[in-house]
CSV table of C-alpha atoms and ligand atoms in Angstrom, one decimal:
chain,number,residue,atom,x,y,z
A,7,MET,CA,-29.4,17.1,17.3
A,8,ARG,CA,-30.4,20.2,15.4
A,9,GLU,CA,-33.6,20.3,12.5
A,10,HIS,CA,-33.2,21.1,9.5
A,11,THR,CA,-35.4,21.8,6.5
A,12,ASP,CA,-37.3,19.7,4.7
A,13,GLY,CA,-34.8,21.6,2.0
A,14,VAL,CA,-32.1,20.6,3.8
A,15,ALA,CA,-34.0,16.4,3.0
A,16,GLU,CA,-33.4,16.4,-0.5
A,17,TYR,CA,-30.3,16.6,-0.6
A,18,VAL,CA,-29.9,14.5,1.8
A,19,ALA,CA,-31.5,12.1,-0.3
A,20,ARG,CA,-29.4,12.8,-3.4
A,21,GLY,CA,-26.4,12.5,-1.3
A,22,GLU,CA,-27.3,8.4,0.0
A,23,ALA,CA,-28.3,8.3,-3.9
A,24,MET,CA,-24.6,9.4,-4.6
A,25,ALA,CA,-22.7,7.0,-1.5
A,26,ALA,CA,-24.4,4.1,-3.3
A,27,ALA,CA,-23.3,4.9,-6.4
A,28,GLU,CA,-19.4,5.3,-5.0
A,29,ALA,CA,-20.3,1.8,-2.8
A,30,GLU,CA,-20.7,0.6,-6.0
A,31,ARG,CA,-17.9,1.6,-8.9
A,32,ARG,CA,-15.7,1.0,-5.7
A,33,ALA,CA,-17.5,-2.9,-5.5
A,34,ILE,CA,-17.0,-3.8,-9.2
A,35,MET,CA,-13.4,-2.5,-8.9
A,36,ARG,CA,-13.0,-4.5,-6.3
A,37,THR,CA,-13.2,-7.3,-8.5
A,38,LYS,CA,-10.4,-6.2,-10.9
A,39,LYS,CA,-6.3,-6.8,-11.0
A,40,PHE,CA,-4.5,-4.7,-9.1
A,41,ASP,CA,-2.7,-3.1,-12.7
A,42,THR,CA,-6.8,-2.7,-13.8
A,43,ILE,CA,-7.4,-0.3,-10.1
A,44,ALA,CA,-4.0,1.0,-10.3
A,45,VAL,CA,-5.0,2.6,-14.5
A,46,HIS,CA,-8.8,3.3,-13.8
A,47,GLY,CA,-9.0,4.1,-10.0
A,48,ILE,CA,-13.3,5.1,-9.8
A,49,TYR,CA,-13.5,7.3,-12.3
A,50,ASP,CA,-15.1,5.3,-14.6
A,51,ALA,CA,-17.5,6.4,-18.3
A,52,GLN,CA,-19.2,7.6,-16.1
A,53,ALA,CA,-17.5,10.1,-14.3
A,54,ALA,CA,-15.7,11.1,-17.7
A,55,LEU,CA,-19.2,11.7,-18.9
A,56,ALA,CA,-19.6,14.5,-16.3
A,57,ASN,CA,-16.4,15.9,-17.2
A,58,GLN,CA,-16.5,17.0,-20.3
A,59,GLY,CA,-15.8,13.4,-21.4
A,60,SER,CA,-11.8,13.7,-20.0
A,61,ILE,CA,-10.5,9.8,-20.5
A,62,ILE,CA,-7.9,11.8,-17.6
A,63,GLU,CA,-9.2,12.1,-13.9
A,64,PRO,CA,-9.3,16.8,-14.2
A,65,GLY,CA,-7.3,18.4,-12.1
A,66,PHE,CA,-10.1,20.1,-10.6
A,67,MET,CA,-7.5,22.9,-9.0
A,68,SER,CA,-10.1,24.9,-7.5
A,69,SER,CA,-10.2,25.5,-3.8
A,70,ALA,CA,-13.9,26.2,-3.1
A,71,GLN,CA,-17.6,24.4,-4.4
A,72,HIS,CA,-20.6,26.6,-5.5
A,73,PHE,CA,-24.0,25.3,-4.0
A,74,GLU,CA,-27.2,24.8,-5.5
A,75,ASN,CA,-28.7,26.7,-2.9
A,76,SER,CA,-28.6,27.2,1.1
A,77,ASP,CA,-29.5,24.1,1.8
A,78,HIS,CA,-27.3,22.0,-0.4
A,79,MET,CA,-25.0,24.1,1.3
A,80,GLU,CA,-26.2,23.4,4.6
A,81,ALA,CA,-26.3,19.3,4.4
A,82,ALA,CA,-22.7,19.6,2.5
A,83,LEU,CA,-21.8,21.2,5.6
A,84,ALA,CA,-22.4,19.5,8.4
A,85,TYR,CA,-21.6,16.2,6.5
A,86,LEU,CA,-25.2,15.0,5.7
A,87,MET,CA,-24.5,14.6,1.9
A,88,PRO,CA,-20.9,13.8,-0.2
A,89,ALA,CA,-19.2,16.9,-0.8
A,90,TRP,CA,-15.8,18.4,-1.7
A,91,VAL,CA,-16.4,21.4,0.1
A,92,TYR,CA,-13.3,22.7,0.1
A,93,SER,CA,-9.8,22.0,-1.1
A,94,ARG,CA,-8.2,22.1,2.5
A,95,ILE,CA,-10.6,19.7,3.6
A,96,ALA,CA,-11.7,17.4,0.3
A,97,ASN,CA,-10.8,17.7,-3.4
A,98,PRO,CA,-12.0,16.0,-6.2
A,99,THR,CA,-8.7,14.9,-7.9
A,100,VAL,CA,-7.4,13.8,-4.4
A,101,LEU,CA,-11.1,12.5,-4.3
A,102,TYR,CA,-9.5,10.0,-7.6
A,103,LEU,CA,-6.0,9.2,-5.6
A,104,GLU,CA,-7.5,8.7,-1.7
A,105,GLU,CA,-10.0,6.0,-3.8
A,106,THR,CA,-7.3,4.0,-5.9
A,107,LEU,CA,-5.0,4.0,-2.7
A,108,SER,CA,-7.5,2.2,-0.9
A,109,LEU,CA,-8.8,-0.8,-3.1
A,110,LEU,CA,-4.4,-0.9,-4.0
A,111,GLU,CA,-3.5,-1.2,-1.0
A,112,GLY,CA,-6.6,-3.0,0.5
A,113,TYR,CA,-6.4,-5.4,-2.6
A,114,GLY,CA,-6.9,-9.2,-1.2
A,115,PHE,CA,-8.5,-7.7,2.3
A,116,ASP,CA,-11.8,-8.5,3.2
A,117,GLY,CA,-12.8,-5.8,4.5
A,118,ASP,CA,-13.1,-2.4,3.9
A,119,VAL,CA,-10.6,0.5,4.4
A,120,SER,CA,-10.8,4.8,3.7
A,121,THR,CA,-8.2,6.9,2.8
A,122,VAL,CA,-7.0,9.8,4.0
A,123,ALA,CA,-4.4,11.1,1.5
A,124,THR,CA,-1.5,14.4,2.9
A,125,ALA,CA,0.3,17.0,2.4
A,126,SER,CA,3.8,14.8,2.3
A,127,GLY,CA,4.9,11.2,4.3
A,128,MET,CA,5.4,13.8,7.4
A,129,ALA,CA,2.3,14.5,7.8
A,130,ALA,CA,1.0,10.6,7.0
A,131,VAL,CA,2.6,10.1,9.8
A,132,HIS,CA,1.4,12.5,11.9
A,133,MET,CA,-2.2,12.2,11.1
A,134,ALA,CA,-1.8,8.0,11.4
A,135,THR,CA,-0.6,8.6,15.1
A,136,ASN,CA,-1.2,11.9,16.9
A,137,PRO,CA,-5.2,11.2,17.7
A,138,PHE,CA,-4.3,8.2,19.5
A,139,LEU,CA,-2.6,10.8,22.4
A,140,GLN,CA,-5.2,12.8,23.5
A,141,ASN,CA,-5.7,13.4,26.4
A,142,PRO,CA,-2.4,11.8,27.7
A,143,THR,CA,-1.3,11.4,31.3
A,144,ALA,CA,2.1,11.4,33.1
A,145,GLN,CA,2.4,7.7,32.2
A,146,THR,CA,1.3,7.7,28.1
A,147,ASN,CA,3.8,5.6,26.6
A,148,ILE,CA,4.4,4.3,22.5
A,149,VAL,CA,6.0,1.8,21.6
A,150,VAL,CA,7.5,1.8,18.1
A,151,SER,CA,10.5,0.1,16.1
A,152,ALA,CA,14.2,2.6,16.0
A,153,ARG,CA,14.4,1.0,12.3
A,154,CYS,CA,12.2,4.2,10.9
A,155,TYR,CA,12.6,6.8,8.8
A,156,GLY,CA,14.7,10.8,10.2
A,157,GLY,CA,11.5,12.7,10.0
A,158,THR,CA,9.8,9.7,11.9
A,159,PHE,CA,12.7,9.2,14.6
A,160,MET,CA,12.5,13.5,14.9
A,161,LEU,CA,8.5,13.2,15.0
A,162,PHE,CA,8.8,10.8,17.8
A,163,SER,CA,11.9,11.9,19.9
A,164,GLN,CA,10.8,16.0,20.4
A,165,ARG,CA,7.6,17.1,19.6
A,166,TYR,CA,5.9,13.8,21.7
A,167,GLY,CA,8.6,12.7,23.5
A,168,ALA,CA,10.7,15.8,24.3
A,169,GLU,CA,7.7,18.6,24.0
A,170,ARG,CA,4.6,17.1,25.2
A,171,GLY,CA,6.6,14.2,27.8
A,172,ILE,CA,5.1,11.1,25.7
A,173,ASP,CA,7.8,8.1,27.4
A,174,VAL,CA,8.5,6.6,23.4
A,175,ARG,CA,9.7,3.2,23.6
A,176,TRP,CA,12.4,2.4,20.8
A,177,VAL,CA,11.8,-1.5,19.7
A,178,CYS,CA,16.0,-2.0,18.8
A,179,ASP,CA,15.5,-5.3,17.2
A,180,PRO,CA,12.5,-5.5,15.2
A,181,LEU,CA,12.4,-8.7,14.7
A,182,ASP,CA,13.1,-10.0,18.9
A,183,LEU,CA,9.0,-9.9,19.4
A,184,ASP,CA,9.7,-10.2,23.4
A,185,GLU,CA,10.5,-6.6,22.8
A,186,TRP,CA,7.6,-6.0,21.1
A,187,ALA,CA,5.5,-7.3,24.0
A,188,ASP,CA,7.5,-6.5,26.8
A,189,LYS,CA,7.7,-2.1,26.0
A,190,ILE,CA,4.1,-2.6,26.0
A,191,ASP,CA,1.7,-2.0,28.8
A,192,GLY,CA,-1.6,-0.7,29.8
A,193,ASP,CA,-0.5,3.0,29.4
A,194,THR,CA,0.4,2.2,25.8
A,195,ARG,CA,-1.5,3.9,22.8
A,196,PHE,CA,0.2,2.8,19.4
A,197,VAL,CA,2.7,-0.1,18.5
A,198,TYR,CA,4.4,1.5,15.3
A,199,GLY,CA,6.5,-0.5,12.5
A,200,GLU,CA,8.1,0.4,9.4
A,201,THR,CA,8.7,-2.7,6.9
A,202,PRO,CA,11.4,-2.5,5.4
A,203,SER,CA,13.4,0.3,6.8
A,204,ASN,CA,14.3,3.7,5.1
A,205,PRO,CA,17.6,2.9,5.1
A,206,SER,CA,18.5,-0.6,7.3
A,207,LEU,CA,15.8,-3.0,5.2
A,208,SER,CA,15.1,-4.2,8.3
A,209,VAL,CA,12.2,-6.4,8.3
A,210,MET,CA,9.6,-7.3,10.9
A,211,ASP,CA,7.4,-9.8,11.6
A,212,ILE,CA,4.1,-8.0,10.8
A,213,GLU,CA,1.4,-10.6,11.3
A,214,ALA,CA,3.1,-11.9,14.8
A,215,VAL,CA,2.9,-7.9,16.5
A,216,ALA,CA,-0.2,-7.3,15.0
A,217,GLY,CA,-1.1,-10.2,17.7
A,218,ILE,CA,0.4,-8.9,20.1
A,219,ALA,CA,-0.3,-5.3,20.1
A,220,HIS,CA,-4.0,-6.3,19.1
A,221,GLU,CA,-3.9,-8.7,22.5
A,222,ALA,CA,-3.6,-5.4,24.6
A,223,GLY,CA,-6.3,-3.8,22.6
A,224,LEU,CA,-4.2,-0.8,20.4
A,225,PRO,CA,-4.0,-0.5,16.7
A,226,LEU,CA,-0.6,-0.9,15.2
A,227,ILE,CA,0.5,1.5,12.3
A,228,ILE,CA,2.7,0.0,9.1
A,229,ASP,CA,4.7,2.7,7.7
A,230,SER,CA,4.9,0.3,3.6
A,231,THR,CA,6.6,3.2,2.1
A,232,VAL,CA,9.4,1.2,0.5
A,233,ALA,CA,7.2,-1.8,-0.1
A,234,THR,CA,4.4,0.0,-1.9
A,235,PRO,CA,1.2,-2.3,-2.2
A,236,ALA,CA,2.8,-4.1,-5.5
A,237,LEU,CA,4.7,-6.1,-3.3
A,238,LEU,CA,3.0,-6.5,0.5
A,239,ARG,CA,0.2,-4.9,1.3
A,240,PRO,CA,0.4,-4.9,5.7
A,241,LEU,CA,-3.8,-5.0,6.1
A,242,ASN,CA,-3.1,-8.0,5.2
A,243,ARG,CA,-1.2,-9.1,7.6
A,244,GLY,CA,-3.4,-7.7,10.3
A,245,ALA,CA,-2.0,-4.1,10.3
A,246,ASP,CA,-4.9,-1.7,11.5
A,247,ILE,CA,-3.2,1.7,9.1
A,248,VAL,CA,-1.1,2.0,6.7
A,249,VAL,CA,1.6,5.3,6.0
A,250,HIS,CA,2.7,6.0,2.8
A,251,SER,CA,5.4,8.5,1.7
A,252,THR,CA,3.7,8.8,-1.6
A,253,THR,CA,6.3,10.8,-2.9
A,254,LYS,CA,8.6,7.3,-2.7
A,255,SER,CA,8.1,4.8,-5.5
A,256,MET,CA,4.4,5.8,-6.1
A,257,THR,CA,5.3,8.9,-7.1
A,258,SER,CA,8.4,7.6,-9.0
A,259,SER,CA,9.2,10.5,-12.0
A,260,GLY,CA,10.1,12.6,-8.3
A,261,LEU,CA,7.4,15.7,-9.1
A,262,ALA,CA,5.7,15.7,-5.9
A,263,ILE,CA,5.6,15.5,-2.8
A,264,GLY,CA,2.3,13.8,-1.1
A,265,GLY,CA,1.7,11.0,1.7
A,266,ALA,CA,-1.4,8.7,2.7
A,267,VAL,CA,-3.0,7.1,5.9
A,268,ILE,CA,-4.5,4.0,4.7
A,269,ALA,CA,-6.8,2.0,7.6
A,270,ARG,CA,-9.3,-0.8,7.6
A,271,HIS,CA,-12.7,0.1,8.8
A,272,GLY,CA,-13.0,-1.1,13.1
A,273,ILE,CA,-9.4,-0.5,14.2
A,274,THR,CA,-8.4,-1.9,16.8
A,275,THR,CA,-8.2,0.7,19.8
A,276,GLU,CA,-10.2,2.5,23.0
A,277,ILE,CA,-9.2,5.9,22.5
A,278,GLY,CA,-11.6,8.5,21.4
A,279,PRO,CA,-14.7,7.9,20.0
A,280,ASP,CA,-16.9,5.4,18.0
A,281,GLU,CA,-16.7,7.3,15.0
A,282,MET,CA,-12.2,7.0,14.7
A,283,ARG,CA,-13.0,3.2,15.7
A,284,ASP,CA,-15.5,2.4,12.8
A,285,ASN,CA,-13.7,4.4,10.1
A,286,PHE,CA,-10.2,5.8,10.6
A,287,ALA,CA,-9.6,7.5,8.2
A,288,MET,CA,-13.3,9.2,7.6
A,289,TYR,CA,-12.9,10.4,11.8
A,290,VAL,CA,-9.3,12.2,10.3
A,291,LYS,CA,-10.3,13.4,7.4
A,292,LEU,CA,-13.0,15.7,8.9
A,293,LEU,CA,-11.8,16.2,12.6
A,294,PRO,CA,-8.4,16.6,13.1
A,295,PHE,CA,-7.2,16.7,9.4
A,296,ARG,CA,-9.5,20.0,9.3
A,297,ASP,CA,-8.0,22.0,11.3
A,298,HIS,CA,-5.0,21.2,11.2
A,299,GLY,CA,-5.0,21.8,7.4
A,300,PRO,CA,-2.6,18.8,6.2
A,301,GLY,CA,-4.2,18.5,3.0
A,302,LEU,CA,-2.4,17.7,-0.2
A,303,SER,CA,-2.5,19.9,-3.4
A,304,PRO,CA,-4.8,18.9,-6.4
A,305,PHE,CA,-2.1,19.1,-8.1
A,306,ASN,CA,0.6,16.6,-6.7
A,307,ALA,CA,-2.6,14.4,-6.7
A,308,LEU,CA,-2.3,14.5,-10.3
A,309,MET,CA,1.0,13.5,-10.3
A,310,THR,CA,0.7,10.8,-8.3
A,311,ILE,CA,-1.8,9.9,-10.2
A,312,SER,CA,-0.7,9.7,-13.0
A,313,ASP,CA,2.6,7.2,-11.8
A,314,LEU,CA,0.4,5.2,-9.8
A,315,ARG,CA,-0.6,3.3,-13.1
A,316,THR,CA,2.5,1.6,-13.6
A,317,LEU,CA,3.5,0.8,-10.1
A,318,ARG,CA,3.2,-3.1,-10.4
A,319,HIS,CA,5.3,-2.9,-13.9
A,320,ARG,CA,8.2,-0.8,-11.9
A,321,MET,CA,8.3,-2.5,-8.2
A,322,ASP,CA,8.8,-5.7,-10.8
A,323,SER,CA,11.4,-4.7,-12.8
A,324,MET,CA,13.5,-2.4,-10.0
A,325,SER,CA,13.5,-4.7,-7.9
A,326,SER,CA,14.9,-7.8,-9.8
A,327,SER,CA,17.9,-5.1,-11.2
A,328,THR,CA,18.0,-3.9,-7.0
A,329,MET,CA,19.1,-8.3,-6.7
A,330,GLN,CA,21.4,-7.8,-9.3
A,331,VAL,CA,23.3,-4.4,-7.5
A,332,ALA,CA,22.8,-7.1,-4.0
A,333,GLN,CA,25.1,-9.3,-6.3
A,334,PHE,CA,27.5,-7.3,-7.0
A,335,LEU,CA,28.1,-5.7,-4.4
A,336,GLU,CA,28.0,-8.8,-2.0
A,337,GLY,CA,30.8,-10.2,-3.7
A,338,HIS,CA,33.3,-7.1,-3.8
A,339,ASP,CA,35.7,-6.8,-1.6
A,340,HIS,CA,35.5,-2.8,-0.8
A,341,VAL,CA,31.8,-4.1,1.1
A,342,ASP,CA,31.4,-4.8,4.3
A,343,ARG,CA,27.9,-5.1,4.6
A,344,VAL,CA,24.7,-5.3,2.5
A,345,ALA,CA,21.5,-4.7,3.8
A,346,TYR,CA,18.6,-6.1,1.0
A,347,PRO,CA,15.5,-8.3,2.0
A,348,GLY,CA,16.1,-10.7,-0.7
A,349,ILE,CA,19.4,-11.7,-0.1
A,350,PRO,CA,19.6,-15.0,2.4
A,351,SER,CA,22.6,-13.5,4.7
A,352,MET,CA,20.2,-10.4,6.0
A,353,ALA,CA,18.5,-10.9,9.4
A,354,GLY,CA,14.3,-11.5,8.7
A,355,HIS,CA,15.5,-12.4,4.9
A,356,ASP,CA,12.9,-15.9,6.0
A,357,ILE,CA,10.4,-13.2,6.8
A,358,ALA,CA,10.9,-10.8,3.5
A,359,ALA,CA,10.3,-14.4,1.9
A,360,ARG,CA,7.4,-15.1,3.0
A,361,THR,CA,5.4,-11.9,2.7
A,362,MET,CA,6.8,-9.7,-0.2
A,363,TRP,CA,5.6,-10.8,-3.9
A,364,LEU,CA,4.9,-9.0,-6.7
A,365,VAL,CA,1.1,-8.8,-6.7
A,366,ASP,CA,-0.5,-10.9,-9.7
A,367,GLY,CA,3.3,-11.8,-10.2
A,368,ALA,CA,1.3,-15.7,-11.5
A,369,ASP,CA,0.2,-13.7,-14.2
A,370,ASP,CA,3.6,-12.8,-15.9
A,371,TYR,CA,5.5,-15.8,-14.8
A,372,GLY,CA,3.5,-18.3,-14.5
A,373,SER,CA,3.9,-18.9,-10.4
A,374,GLU,CA,4.2,-16.2,-7.6
A,375,VAL,CA,7.8,-14.5,-7.9
A,376,ASN,CA,9.0,-13.2,-4.8
A,377,ARG,CA,10.2,-9.2,-5.4
A,378,PHE,CA,12.2,-6.9,-2.4
A,379,GLY,CA,11.6,-3.0,-3.4
A,380,HIS,CA,14.3,-1.0,-5.4
A,381,LEU,CA,15.9,0.2,-1.9
A,382,ILE,CA,19.6,-1.6,-1.0
A,383,SER,CA,22.1,-0.3,1.8
A,384,PHE,CA,25.7,-1.2,2.3
A,385,GLU,CA,29.0,-0.2,4.2
A,386,VAL,CA,31.7,1.0,2.7
A,387,LYS,CA,35.1,-0.7,3.9
A,388,GLY,CA,37.6,1.8,5.2
A,389,GLY,CA,34.9,3.7,7.0
A,390,VAL,CA,33.5,6.9,6.7
A,391,GLU,CA,36.1,8.7,5.0
A,392,ALA,CA,36.1,5.4,2.7
A,393,ALA,CA,32.1,5.8,2.3
A,394,ARG,CA,32.5,9.0,0.9
A,395,ASN,CA,34.7,9.0,-1.3
A,396,VAL,CA,32.8,6.1,-3.0
A,397,PHE,CA,29.7,7.9,-3.0
A,398,ASP,CA,31.9,11.1,-4.8
A,399,GLY,CA,32.7,9.3,-7.4
A,400,PHE,CA,29.3,8.2,-8.7
A,401,GLN,CA,29.4,9.1,-12.4
A,402,MET,CA,25.7,9.1,-13.1
A,403,ILE,CA,23.8,7.7,-9.8
A,404,TRP,CA,22.8,10.7,-8.1
A,405,ARG,CA,23.2,12.7,-4.5
A,406,ALA,CA,20.5,13.5,-3.5
A,407,THR,CA,18.2,12.3,-0.5
A,408,ASP,CA,15.7,11.2,-2.7
A,409,LEU,CA,14.4,7.4,-3.3
A,410,GLY,CA,12.1,5.6,-4.9
A,411,ARG,CA,12.6,7.1,-8.3
A,412,ILE,CA,13.3,6.2,-11.3
A,413,LYS,CA,16.3,7.6,-11.4
A,414,SER,CA,19.1,5.5,-9.3
A,415,VAL,CA,19.9,8.1,-6.2
A,416,ALA,CA,22.2,7.7,-3.7
A,417,THR,CA,22.8,9.6,0.3
A,418,ILE,CA,24.7,9.1,3.3
A,419,PRO,CA,22.3,8.8,5.1
A,420,ALA,CA,24.2,9.7,8.4
A,421,ILE,CA,24.7,13.7,7.1
A,422,SER,CA,21.8,13.6,5.3
A,423,THR,CA,18.7,12.3,6.3
A,424,HIS,CA,19.4,10.7,10.1
A,425,GLN,CA,21.6,13.6,10.8
A,426,GLN,CA,19.3,15.6,13.1
A,427,GLN,CA,19.1,12.7,16.1
A,428,GLY,CA,22.9,12.6,16.4
A,429,ASN,CA,25.5,9.8,16.8
A,430,ALA,CA,22.9,8.4,19.7
A,431,GLY,CA,19.7,8.4,17.9
A,432,ARG,CA,21.5,6.3,15.0
A,433,GLU,CA,23.0,3.8,17.1
A,434,LEU,CA,20.2,3.2,18.5
A,435,ALA,CA,18.2,3.0,15.0
A,436,SER,CA,21.3,0.8,13.2
A,437,VAL,CA,22.1,3.4,11.2
A,438,PRO,CA,26.4,4.1,11.0
A,439,PRO,CA,28.3,6.5,9.8
A,440,ASN,CA,29.8,4.8,6.8
A,441,LEU,CA,26.4,3.3,5.0
A,442,ILE,CA,25.3,4.0,1.8
A,443,ARG,CA,21.7,4.2,0.7
A,444,LEU,CA,21.3,3.7,-2.8
A,445,ASN,CA,17.7,3.9,-4.6
A,446,VAL,CA,17.7,1.4,-7.9
A,447,GLY,CA,16.1,3.1,-10.3
A,448,GLY,CA,15.4,2.0,-13.9
A,449,GLU,CA,18.2,1.9,-16.1
A,450,HIS,CA,20.2,-0.4,-17.3
A,451,PRO,CA,21.1,-2.5,-14.2
A,452,ASN,CA,24.9,-3.1,-16.0
A,453,ASP,CA,24.7,0.3,-16.1
A,454,ILE,CA,24.8,1.0,-11.9
A,455,ILE,CA,26.7,-1.6,-11.5
A,456,ALA,CA,29.6,-0.2,-13.7
A,457,ASP,CA,29.2,3.4,-12.2
A,458,LEU,CA,29.3,2.0,-8.6
A,459,GLU,CA,32.1,-0.1,-9.9
A,460,GLN,CA,34.3,2.6,-11.1
A,461,ALA,CA,33.0,4.7,-7.4
A,462,LEU,CA,34.4,1.9,-5.5
A,463,ALA,CA,37.3,1.1,-7.7
A,464,VAL,CA,38.9,4.9,-6.0
A,465,LEU,CA,39.6,2.0,-2.6
A,466,GLU,CA,42.0,0.5,-5.4
A,467,GLY,CA,45.6,1.3,-4.0
A,468,SER,CA,46.1,0.6,-8.1
A,469,SER,CA,43.6,3.0,-9.4
A,470,LEU,CA,45.3,6.1,-11.3
A,471,ILE,CA,42.4,7.2,-12.7
A,472,LEU,CA,40.4,9.3,-10.8
A,473,PRO,CA,36.3,9.6,-11.3
A,474,ILE,CA,35.5,13.8,-12.6
A,475,ARG,CA,33.6,15.4,-9.8
A,476,GLY,CA,30.2,16.4,-11.4
A,477,SER,CA,31.1,15.3,-14.0
A,478,PHE,CA,27.4,13.8,-14.6
B,269,PLP,C1,10.7,9.9,2.7
B,269,PLP,C2,9.8,8.7,3.9
B,269,PLP,C3,9.3,9.4,5.0
B,269,PLP,C4,8.6,10.8,4.9
B,269,PLP,O1,7.9,11.4,4.2
B,269,PLP,P1,7.9,13.0,3.3
B,269,PLP,O2,7.0,13.1,2.4
B,269,PLP,O3,9.5,13.7,2.7
B,269,PLP,O4,7.4,13.4,4.5
B,269,PLP,C5,8.2,8.7,5.3
B,269,PLP,N1,8.7,7.8,5.7
B,269,PLP,C6,9.8,6.7,5.1
B,269,PLP,C7,9.6,6.0,4.7
B,269,PLP,C8,10.0,7.7,3.8
B,269,PLP,O5,11.2,7.1,3.5
C-alpha cells in the first residue's frame, strides 16, 4: 500500500467519525417501524441542520464535490473516507434513497444490507449479475427462471448467451425444485428468479431455491419488483441479492425511471475478490458500477424518495382492489384464466399465502393480512383478436407498457414488453398472445371493474354499443 501524508491521515480519522455517526443513524432507524423508515430514511434533524434546515431531503444536482485541500481530495478519491466525489459514482441525494432501500428491504433481517441505486431496473439486473460472469470458460452457465421480465430475458439470452457464449439454462417451471437442482452444476455462476413474475405472476419458493443454490455455493438473486418490500422481503427468506425496478410501484407517480441492487453482506459465491463477497453492493458501486456508468440521476432519486414514503399504504389498498378485480375476472364468461397469486386456482397460491404479508399489517388490522400486489393478468376467450378488442375497448384504463402506477394501466405483453423474444421465447416464458396484463391503480375498484366490464362486453353478441376508442 502507498504511503499517505499526515494530512491525509487526519481526514481518514474524520472519515471514521463520519462513518460511525452514519452507522448510529442506521442503527436507530432499524428500531423503527416500516412506515417510519419509509417516511424518514436516515435523514434526521442533524442532517437537516447541515442542509439549511430543510425538512425534506435536498436534491443535490451538482456533478461534483468540492474538497477542502489536496489531503481531503486524496483521502476521498482513495475511498479512505466517506465522500461522494462525483455523481456518476455517488451523490448525497441518491445516498438518501440507497439508505432507505437498505432499511426497507432489510426490515426484519438479522444482518447488514447495502444498496446501489441504478439508472433503471435493467441496469440493476445487469449490475447484479454481470460481476459473476468474469473470466468465463466454455462451460460457464447461469440457471434462471424463464418466467421473467422481457428485458431480463433479452439480457440473459442475447447479451450473455448469444454474444458472450454463456450457457443460459432456463427453468421453465419455477415451482419445480428438481428443475432448479438438475440445471445447476460446478460451472454455474448464479441462480436467478423473479417472484411474482411479470407478466405471468408465477411465484417460487425462495427458501427452497436458496437452499439449493447455497448447497452448490451459489448466490440466489431475486427480482422482487412486483412485490416490493411492503409485501415480501427475499433477504429474510434466504436470497443473497434483490433487484428492483424502482420505476414501478416504488415510484408509482410514474415520474422517474430507476433501479436498485440490494444485497446482504457476506453473499454466497466463490467468484471475485473478498470485497465482492463481504459487501456486494458497495463493491459494485466502487468498481464495476463506476466503470460502466449506470448511475441514477439525483432528480430521479428525489422522485422515488418522495413516493416511497407511502409505499405500504398504497400496496395495501391497491392489492385489496386487485383482489376484487381478480374475483370479478374469474367469474366472467369471456375470461379463460386469471393469473394472480392471491387466488386459490393459481399454481403456487399456497407459497404466496405463506410468504406475502402486508408488512406491519397487524398495526392496522389487528392481525397479519395477506396482500398479493396490484399486478394481474388474464387470458381473454376467443384468442388474439378478442383480446385486442377488449384492450381497445378500455375507456379509463390506459394502454401503455407500464406497471406500478397509481393509475390503472394495461398492456398485451406478446405485442409489447415480451415482443422481442419471439414465439418460442414467449412459450418458454409462458406468455400467451391473448394475455392482458393489468396494473390496478389507486382509483376506486368499482370504477376499474366497470371499465373492464364494458370492455369485455364488446365480446357479447348482443352488445350494440361499441366503446368510443380513445375517448379518455
Ligand atoms: C420493468 C421491470 C424491469 C426493468 O425495469 P426498468 O426500470 O424498466 O429498466 C425489471 N424487472 C421487472 C419485474 C420489471 O417489471
